[in-house]
XYZ file of C-alpha atoms in Angstrom:
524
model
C 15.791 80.919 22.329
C 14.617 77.223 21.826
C 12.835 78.140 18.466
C 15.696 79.832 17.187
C 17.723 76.642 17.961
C 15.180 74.449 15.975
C 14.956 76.466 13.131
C 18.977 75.601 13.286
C 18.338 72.378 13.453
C 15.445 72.305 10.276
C 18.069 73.536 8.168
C 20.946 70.988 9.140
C 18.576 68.477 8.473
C 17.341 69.286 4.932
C 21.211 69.491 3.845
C 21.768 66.245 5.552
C 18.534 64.484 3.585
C 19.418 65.819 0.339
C 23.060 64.472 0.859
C 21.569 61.372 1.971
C 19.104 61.308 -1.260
C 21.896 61.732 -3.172
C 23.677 58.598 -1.884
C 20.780 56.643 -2.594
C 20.614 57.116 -5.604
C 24.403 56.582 -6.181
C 24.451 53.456 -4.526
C 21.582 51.612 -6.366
C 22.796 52.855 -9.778
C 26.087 50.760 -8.336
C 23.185 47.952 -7.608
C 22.422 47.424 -11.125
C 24.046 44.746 -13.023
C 26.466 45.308 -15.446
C 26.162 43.017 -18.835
C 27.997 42.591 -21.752
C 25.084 44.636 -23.601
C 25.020 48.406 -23.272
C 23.085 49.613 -19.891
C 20.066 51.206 -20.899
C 19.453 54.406 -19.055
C 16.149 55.274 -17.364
C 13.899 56.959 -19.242
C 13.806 60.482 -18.411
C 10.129 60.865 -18.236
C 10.074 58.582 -15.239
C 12.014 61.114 -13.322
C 9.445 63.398 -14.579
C 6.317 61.669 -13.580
C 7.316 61.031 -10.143
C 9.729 63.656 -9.145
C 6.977 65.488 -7.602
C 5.929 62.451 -5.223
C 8.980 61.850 -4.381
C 9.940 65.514 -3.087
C 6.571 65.397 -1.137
C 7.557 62.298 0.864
C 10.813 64.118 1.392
C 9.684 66.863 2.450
C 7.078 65.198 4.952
C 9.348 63.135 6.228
C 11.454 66.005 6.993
C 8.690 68.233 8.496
C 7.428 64.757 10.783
C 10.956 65.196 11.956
C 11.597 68.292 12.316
C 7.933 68.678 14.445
C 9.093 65.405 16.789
C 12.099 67.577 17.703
C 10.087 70.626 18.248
C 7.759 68.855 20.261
C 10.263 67.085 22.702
C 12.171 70.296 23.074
C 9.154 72.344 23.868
C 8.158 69.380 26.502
C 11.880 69.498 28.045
C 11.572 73.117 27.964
C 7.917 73.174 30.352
C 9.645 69.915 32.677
C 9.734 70.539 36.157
C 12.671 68.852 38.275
C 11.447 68.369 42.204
C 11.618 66.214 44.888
C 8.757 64.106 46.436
C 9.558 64.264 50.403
C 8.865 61.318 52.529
C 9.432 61.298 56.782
C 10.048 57.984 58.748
C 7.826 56.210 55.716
C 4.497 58.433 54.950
C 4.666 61.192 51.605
C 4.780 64.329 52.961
C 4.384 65.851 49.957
C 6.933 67.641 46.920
C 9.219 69.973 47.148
C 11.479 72.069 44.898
C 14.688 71.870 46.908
C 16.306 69.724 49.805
C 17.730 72.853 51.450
C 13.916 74.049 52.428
C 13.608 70.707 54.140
C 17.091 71.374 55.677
C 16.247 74.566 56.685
C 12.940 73.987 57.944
C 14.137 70.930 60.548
C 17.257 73.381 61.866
C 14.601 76.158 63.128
C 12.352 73.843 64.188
C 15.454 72.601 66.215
C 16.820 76.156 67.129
C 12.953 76.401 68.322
C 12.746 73.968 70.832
C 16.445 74.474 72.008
C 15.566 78.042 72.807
C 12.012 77.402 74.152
C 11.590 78.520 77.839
C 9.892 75.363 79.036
C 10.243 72.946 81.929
C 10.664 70.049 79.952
C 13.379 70.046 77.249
C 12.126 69.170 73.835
C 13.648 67.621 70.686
C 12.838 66.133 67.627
C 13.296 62.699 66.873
C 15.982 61.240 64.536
C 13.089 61.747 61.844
C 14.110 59.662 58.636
C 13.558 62.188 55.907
C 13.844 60.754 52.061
C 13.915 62.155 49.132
C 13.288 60.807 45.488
C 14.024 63.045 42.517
C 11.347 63.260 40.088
C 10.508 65.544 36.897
C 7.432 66.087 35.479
C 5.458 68.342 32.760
C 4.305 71.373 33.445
C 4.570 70.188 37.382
C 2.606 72.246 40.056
C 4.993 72.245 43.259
C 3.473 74.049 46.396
C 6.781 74.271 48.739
C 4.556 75.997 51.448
C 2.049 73.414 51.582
C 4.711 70.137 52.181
C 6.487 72.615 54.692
C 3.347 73.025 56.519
C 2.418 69.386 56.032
C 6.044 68.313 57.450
C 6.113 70.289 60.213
C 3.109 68.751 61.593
C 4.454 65.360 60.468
C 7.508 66.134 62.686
C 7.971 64.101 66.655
C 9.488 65.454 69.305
C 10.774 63.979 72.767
C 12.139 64.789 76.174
C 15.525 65.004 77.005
C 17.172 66.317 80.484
C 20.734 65.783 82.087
C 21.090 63.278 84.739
C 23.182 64.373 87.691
C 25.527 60.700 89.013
C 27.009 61.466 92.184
C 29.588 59.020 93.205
C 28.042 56.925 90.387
C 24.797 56.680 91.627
C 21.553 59.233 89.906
C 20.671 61.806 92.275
C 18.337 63.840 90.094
C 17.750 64.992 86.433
C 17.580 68.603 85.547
C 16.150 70.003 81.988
C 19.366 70.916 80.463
C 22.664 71.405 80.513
C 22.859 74.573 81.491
C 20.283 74.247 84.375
C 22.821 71.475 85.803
C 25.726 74.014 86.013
C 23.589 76.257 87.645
C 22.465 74.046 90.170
C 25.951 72.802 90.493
C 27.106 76.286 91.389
C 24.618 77.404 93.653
C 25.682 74.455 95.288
C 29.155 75.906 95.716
C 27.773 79.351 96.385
C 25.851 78.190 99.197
C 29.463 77.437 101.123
C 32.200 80.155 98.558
C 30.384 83.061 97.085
C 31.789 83.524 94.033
C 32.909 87.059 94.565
C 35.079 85.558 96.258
C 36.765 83.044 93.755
C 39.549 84.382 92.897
C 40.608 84.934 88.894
C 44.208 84.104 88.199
C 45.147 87.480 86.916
C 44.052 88.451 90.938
C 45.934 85.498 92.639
C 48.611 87.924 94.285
C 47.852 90.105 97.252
C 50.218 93.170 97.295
C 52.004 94.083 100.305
C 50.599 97.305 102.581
C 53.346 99.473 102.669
C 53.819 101.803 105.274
C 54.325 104.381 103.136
C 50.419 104.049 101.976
C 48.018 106.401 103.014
C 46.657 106.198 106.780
C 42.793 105.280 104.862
C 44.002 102.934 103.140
C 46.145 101.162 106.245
C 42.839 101.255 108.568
C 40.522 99.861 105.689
C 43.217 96.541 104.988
C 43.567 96.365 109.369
C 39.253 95.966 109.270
C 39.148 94.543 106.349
C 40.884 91.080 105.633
C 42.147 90.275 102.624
C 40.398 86.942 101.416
C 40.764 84.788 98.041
C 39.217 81.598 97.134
C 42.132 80.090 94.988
C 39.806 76.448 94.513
C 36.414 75.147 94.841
C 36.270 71.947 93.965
C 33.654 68.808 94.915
C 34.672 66.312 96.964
C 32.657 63.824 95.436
C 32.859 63.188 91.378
C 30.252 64.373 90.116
C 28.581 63.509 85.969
C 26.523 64.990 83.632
C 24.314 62.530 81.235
C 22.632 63.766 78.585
C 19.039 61.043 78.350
C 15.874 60.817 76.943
C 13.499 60.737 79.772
C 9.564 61.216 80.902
C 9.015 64.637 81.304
C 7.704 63.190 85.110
C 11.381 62.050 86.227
C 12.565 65.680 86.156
C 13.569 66.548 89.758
C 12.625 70.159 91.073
C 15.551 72.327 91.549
C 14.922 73.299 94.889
C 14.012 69.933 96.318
C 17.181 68.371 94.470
C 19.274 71.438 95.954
C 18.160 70.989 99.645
C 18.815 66.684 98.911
C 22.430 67.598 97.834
C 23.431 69.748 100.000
C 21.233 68.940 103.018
C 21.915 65.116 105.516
C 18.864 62.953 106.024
C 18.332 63.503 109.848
C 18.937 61.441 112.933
C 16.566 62.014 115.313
C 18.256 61.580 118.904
C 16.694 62.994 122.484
C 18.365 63.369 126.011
C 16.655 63.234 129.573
C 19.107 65.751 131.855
C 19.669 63.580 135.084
C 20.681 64.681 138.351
C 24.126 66.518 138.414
C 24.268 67.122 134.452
C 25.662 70.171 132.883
C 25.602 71.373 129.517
C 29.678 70.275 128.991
C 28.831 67.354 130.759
C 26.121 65.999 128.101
C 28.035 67.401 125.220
C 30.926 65.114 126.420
C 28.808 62.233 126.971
C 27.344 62.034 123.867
C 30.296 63.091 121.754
C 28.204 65.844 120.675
C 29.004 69.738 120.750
C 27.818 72.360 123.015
C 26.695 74.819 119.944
C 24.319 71.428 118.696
C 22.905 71.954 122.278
C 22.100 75.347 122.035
C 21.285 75.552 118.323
C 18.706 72.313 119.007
C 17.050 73.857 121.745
C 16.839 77.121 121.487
C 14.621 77.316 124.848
C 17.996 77.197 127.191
C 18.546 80.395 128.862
C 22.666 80.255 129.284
C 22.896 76.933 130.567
C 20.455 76.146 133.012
C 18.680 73.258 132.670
C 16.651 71.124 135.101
C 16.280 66.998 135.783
C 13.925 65.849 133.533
C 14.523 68.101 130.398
C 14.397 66.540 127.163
C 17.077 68.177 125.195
C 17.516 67.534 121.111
C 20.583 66.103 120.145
C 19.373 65.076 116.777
C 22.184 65.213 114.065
C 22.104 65.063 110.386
C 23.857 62.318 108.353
C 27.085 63.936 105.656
C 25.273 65.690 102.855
C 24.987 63.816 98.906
C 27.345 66.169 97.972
C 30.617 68.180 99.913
C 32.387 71.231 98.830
C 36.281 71.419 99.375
C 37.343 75.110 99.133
C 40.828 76.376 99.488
C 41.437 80.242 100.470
C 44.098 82.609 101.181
C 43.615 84.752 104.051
C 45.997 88.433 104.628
C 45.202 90.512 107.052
C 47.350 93.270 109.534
C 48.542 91.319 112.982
C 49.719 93.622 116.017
C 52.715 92.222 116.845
C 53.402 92.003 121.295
C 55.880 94.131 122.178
C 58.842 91.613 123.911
C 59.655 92.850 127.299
C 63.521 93.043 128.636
C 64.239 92.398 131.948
C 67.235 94.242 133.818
C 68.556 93.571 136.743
C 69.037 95.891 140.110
C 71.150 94.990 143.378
C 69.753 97.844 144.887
C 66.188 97.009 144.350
C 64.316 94.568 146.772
C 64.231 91.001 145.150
C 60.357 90.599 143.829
C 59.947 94.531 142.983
C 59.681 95.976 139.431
C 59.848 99.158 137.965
C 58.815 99.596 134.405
C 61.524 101.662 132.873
C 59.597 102.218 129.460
C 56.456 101.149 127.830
C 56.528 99.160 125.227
C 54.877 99.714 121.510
C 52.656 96.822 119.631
C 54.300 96.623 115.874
C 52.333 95.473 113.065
C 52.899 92.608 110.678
C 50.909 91.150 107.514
C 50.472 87.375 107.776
C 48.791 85.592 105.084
C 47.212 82.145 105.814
C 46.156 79.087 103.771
C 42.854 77.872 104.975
C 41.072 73.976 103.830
C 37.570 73.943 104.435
C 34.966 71.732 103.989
C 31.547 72.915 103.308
C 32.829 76.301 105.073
C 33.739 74.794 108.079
C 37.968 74.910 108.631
C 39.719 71.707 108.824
C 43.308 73.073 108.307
C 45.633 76.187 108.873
C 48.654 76.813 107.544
C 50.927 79.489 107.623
C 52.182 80.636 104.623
C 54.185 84.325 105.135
C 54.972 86.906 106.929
C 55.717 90.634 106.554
C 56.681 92.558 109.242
C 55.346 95.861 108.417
C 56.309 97.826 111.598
C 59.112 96.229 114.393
C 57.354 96.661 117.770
C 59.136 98.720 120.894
C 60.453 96.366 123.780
C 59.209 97.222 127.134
C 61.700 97.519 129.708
C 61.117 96.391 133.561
C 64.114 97.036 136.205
C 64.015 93.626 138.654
C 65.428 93.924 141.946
C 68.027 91.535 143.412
C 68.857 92.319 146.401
C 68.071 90.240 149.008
C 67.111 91.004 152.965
C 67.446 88.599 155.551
C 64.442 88.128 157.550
C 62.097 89.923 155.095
C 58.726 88.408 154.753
C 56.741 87.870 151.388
C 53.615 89.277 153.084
C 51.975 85.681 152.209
C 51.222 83.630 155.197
C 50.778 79.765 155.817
C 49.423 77.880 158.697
C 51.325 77.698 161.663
C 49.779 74.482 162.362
C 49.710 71.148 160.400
C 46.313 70.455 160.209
C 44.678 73.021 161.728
C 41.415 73.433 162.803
C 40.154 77.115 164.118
C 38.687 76.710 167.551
C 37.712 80.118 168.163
C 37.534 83.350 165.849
C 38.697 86.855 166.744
C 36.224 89.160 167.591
C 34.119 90.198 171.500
C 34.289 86.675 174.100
C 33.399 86.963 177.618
C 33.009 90.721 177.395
C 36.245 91.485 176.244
C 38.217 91.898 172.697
C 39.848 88.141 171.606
C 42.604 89.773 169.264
C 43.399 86.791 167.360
C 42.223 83.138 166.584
C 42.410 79.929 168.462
C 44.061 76.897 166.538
C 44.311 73.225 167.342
C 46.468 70.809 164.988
C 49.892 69.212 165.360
C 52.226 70.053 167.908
C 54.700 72.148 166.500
C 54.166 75.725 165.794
C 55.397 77.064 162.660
C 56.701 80.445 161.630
C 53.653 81.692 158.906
C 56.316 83.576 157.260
C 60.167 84.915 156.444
C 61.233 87.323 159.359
C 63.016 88.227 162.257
C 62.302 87.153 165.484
C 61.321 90.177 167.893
C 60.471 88.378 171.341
C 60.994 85.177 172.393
C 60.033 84.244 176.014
C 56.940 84.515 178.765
C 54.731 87.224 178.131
C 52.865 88.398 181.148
C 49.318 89.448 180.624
C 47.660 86.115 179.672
C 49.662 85.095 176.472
C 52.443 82.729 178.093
C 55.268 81.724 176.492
C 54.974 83.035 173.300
C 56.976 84.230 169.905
C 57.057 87.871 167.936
C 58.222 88.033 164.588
C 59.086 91.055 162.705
C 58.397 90.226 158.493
C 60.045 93.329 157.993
C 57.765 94.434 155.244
C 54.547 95.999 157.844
C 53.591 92.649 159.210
C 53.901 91.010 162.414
C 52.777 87.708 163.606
C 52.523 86.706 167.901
C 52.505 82.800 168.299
C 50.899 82.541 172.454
C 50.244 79.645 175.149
C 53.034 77.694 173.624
C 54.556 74.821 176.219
C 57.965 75.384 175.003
C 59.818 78.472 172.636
C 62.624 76.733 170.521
C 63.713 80.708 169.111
C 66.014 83.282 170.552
C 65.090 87.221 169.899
C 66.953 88.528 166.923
C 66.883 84.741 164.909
C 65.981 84.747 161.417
C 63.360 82.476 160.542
C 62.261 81.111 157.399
C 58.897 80.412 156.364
C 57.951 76.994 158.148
C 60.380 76.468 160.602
C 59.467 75.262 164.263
C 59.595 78.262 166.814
C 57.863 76.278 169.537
C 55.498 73.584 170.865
C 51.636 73.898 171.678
C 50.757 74.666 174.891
C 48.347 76.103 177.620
C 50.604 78.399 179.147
C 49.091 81.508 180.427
C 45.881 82.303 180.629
C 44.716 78.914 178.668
C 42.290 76.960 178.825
C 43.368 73.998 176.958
C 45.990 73.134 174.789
C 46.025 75.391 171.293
C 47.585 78.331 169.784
C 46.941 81.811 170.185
C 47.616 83.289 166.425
C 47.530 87.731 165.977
C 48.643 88.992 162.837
C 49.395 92.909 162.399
C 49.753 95.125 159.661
C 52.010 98.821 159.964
C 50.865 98.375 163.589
C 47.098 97.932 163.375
C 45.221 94.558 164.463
C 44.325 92.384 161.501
C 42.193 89.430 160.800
C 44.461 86.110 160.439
C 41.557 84.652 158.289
C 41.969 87.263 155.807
C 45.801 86.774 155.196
C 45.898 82.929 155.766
C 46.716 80.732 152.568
């Protein structure tokens, strides 16, 4: 195609230099001077003799021209256009076009981002150059200056600091092995089933109409969703250039985060210590007791023990999680009382059994690092209204009608001597010493009030009209009449030694339906 466009050229030029030729001649024939003689005309033989001379030059001159045109166009025609390459200062060679350069440094990047090793690598701001150049018939080897660049190329660390709180904790290789670390953290306290996604916030209500499986699975089962985790402390991710020896390992840095620096704290039990006891003095709790010393069988421990109370100080980093707890609640059946004047005050007769109901609560728990620091009530739904119980009371009221609970009838009383065989005969009840008056032990009616022949003296009955009778003997003086209703506490008599006594005291018997009881079993 470029010869063809010469030879275009060749001719355009010869009709050019003939024009031109022509105007030569025109113009120095105007040249010549015009005088008053006649102008005398060239001779025509000159034209003749050097006509052929002059068409040679012509035509040389023509042909040097014509070949200088050839020659440039045949040199612009073999030109090569390429780049020489330079990085941070030093040749790395030449290239044919930036966008090999371009696309060697971006997979050399994509490289190292995707490369599965501890330290994170990248390469420097490298300052790549380029100068255009052309050249003839230039050789340009793009593989060889690739090769030659890549090994020209630097690389250098880079990790992500963790700032706690504003202060470095650690440094991690990337990004993405900070979030993880961050949210093991958070698993450790929330697992992240758990975390609930907002198109899961709402917990439906169990009907009762549901299926019985389905009812017994929600009553075992709780319903639980994490609505937040969030850190109590703020926490930062730096991107830095760093020595691959500053990055932290992930397990260490999880246990520093998430684990207190000890305090180391011992305990000598002393005489008359006790588990509580320690706890309380040392404003520590009873499960750090146990969970310290794992050698304490229930909670005996001996004087001298050396129990560990050691503590651990609030760890680098908290976790503040907020959940929603709904679960099935049996509901106590309420009991209603009603009333009966023909039923002994203090009985009860259960007129029908009442029936638990059920009712779905749903609670809004705060924790910290899993441990609860708040509950709140949030709803309820009764699900199934339980069945009062209902108890008949009685009212009525009998004079004279013990409680069957007995008191001392003595202030301050002291047994002297139990019931039981003395001096080869039955002693029915107990000997008492105390204050002077005697005192009824209980509510009743008074049965016999007088001298009793047959050792006892003067001495008191009473009828509790439930089973029970009490005998009061050897008092000095009775201050009762038969058939008086006594309450619980008042005086019947004085202490004597009337009878077959000998010394002042009383002589207490206490009988049940007719049968000789123990007082010591009945006293309160």
């Amino acid at each position: 195609m470029a010869v063809f466009r010469g030879t275009d050229r060749i001719r355009k030029i010869l009709v050019a230099s003939r024009q031109t030729f022509r105007f030569i001649r025109f113009k120095k024939a105007q040249a010549l001077p015009v005088s008053n003689k006649q102008t005398q005309p060239i001779p025509t033989n000159f034209y003749r003799k050097y006509r052929k001379p002059i068409a040679y030059a012509l035509c040389g001159l023509v042909a040097a021209t014509v070949i200088g045109i050839l020659g440039r166009q045949y040199v612009q025609a073999h030109s090569v256009d390429y780049y020489s390459v330079t990085i941070n200062g030093e040749t790395a060679g030449n290239i044919s076009a930036k966008e090999k350069v371009e696309e060697l440094l971006a997979a050399k990047a994509e490289e190292l981002e995707n490369a599965e090793t501890t330290v994170h690598l990248v390469l420097n701001d490298n300052q790549v150059t380029y100068s255009a150049e052309r050249a003839y018939k230039k050789k340009v080897d793009d593989e060889e200056t690739l090769v030659r660049l890549e090994g020209m190329l630097q690389t250098h660390a880079v990790g992500v600091k963790l700032i706690v709180n504003g202060e470095e904790v650690g440094i991690v290789r990337d990004e993405m092995a900070a979030k993880k670390l961050l949210q093991r953290v958070k698993n450790k306290y929330v697992p992240a089933r758990l975390v609930a996604k907002k198109a899961a916030t709402e917990v439906r209500s169990l009907s009762l109409t549901a299926g019985a499986s389905d009812a017994a699975t929600a009553e075992a089962k709780p319903q639980r969703i994490v609505t937040s985790v969030e850190f109590a402390e703020k926490v930062e991710m730096v991107d830095s250039q760093i020595d691959a020896a500053q990055l932290s390992d992930p397990d260490e840095l999880f246990a520093k985060l998430t684990e207190g620096e000890p305090i180391p704290r011992t305990y000598t039990v002393q005489k008359g210590d006790c588990i509580g006891c320690i706890a309380a003095k040392m404003d520590v709790t009873e499960e750090l007791i146990h969970q310290n010393n794992t050698w304490i069988k229930g909670d005996r421990i001996t004087v001298g023990d050396v129990l560990d109370l050691s503590e651990s100080e609030p760890p680098i980093l908290n976790v503040n999680s907020e959940e929603e707890v709904t679960e099935i609640e049996e509901i106590e059946p309420p009991i209603e009382y009603e009333k009966s004047d023909s039923m002994k005050l203090g009985q009860q007769k259960v007129l029908q059994e009442g029936t638990p109901g059920k009712q779905q609560v749903t609670y809004r728990l705060l924790k910290r690092n899993g441990s609860l620091i708040e509950e709140e009530q949030v709803s309820v739904n009764v699900l199934e209204a339980p069945i009062a119980t209902r108890i008949l009371r009685g009212t009525k009221v009998i004079r004279g009608e013990g409680s069957g609970k007995f008191s001392w009838p003595v202030v301050g009383a002291r047994i002297t001597s139990y019931q039981g065989q003395r001096w080869g005969r039955m002693h029915k009840g107990i000997d008492i010493i105390g204050k002077s008056n005697i005192l009824a032990a209980d509510e009743g009616v008074v049965e016999f009030a007088g001298y009793k022949s047959g050792g006892l003296g003067n001495s008191v009955t009473i009828n509790h009209q439930n089973g029970f009778k009490t005998v009061y003997g050897h008092m000095k003086s009775v201050k009762v009449k038969k058939g008086q209703i006594v309450e619980k506490g008042d005086i019947i008599g004085v202490m004597g030694s009337t009878g077959h006594s000998t010394g002042t005291h009383l002589h207490f018997e206490v009988y049940l339906n007719s049968n000789l009881k123990n007082p010591t079993s009945y006293l309160k």
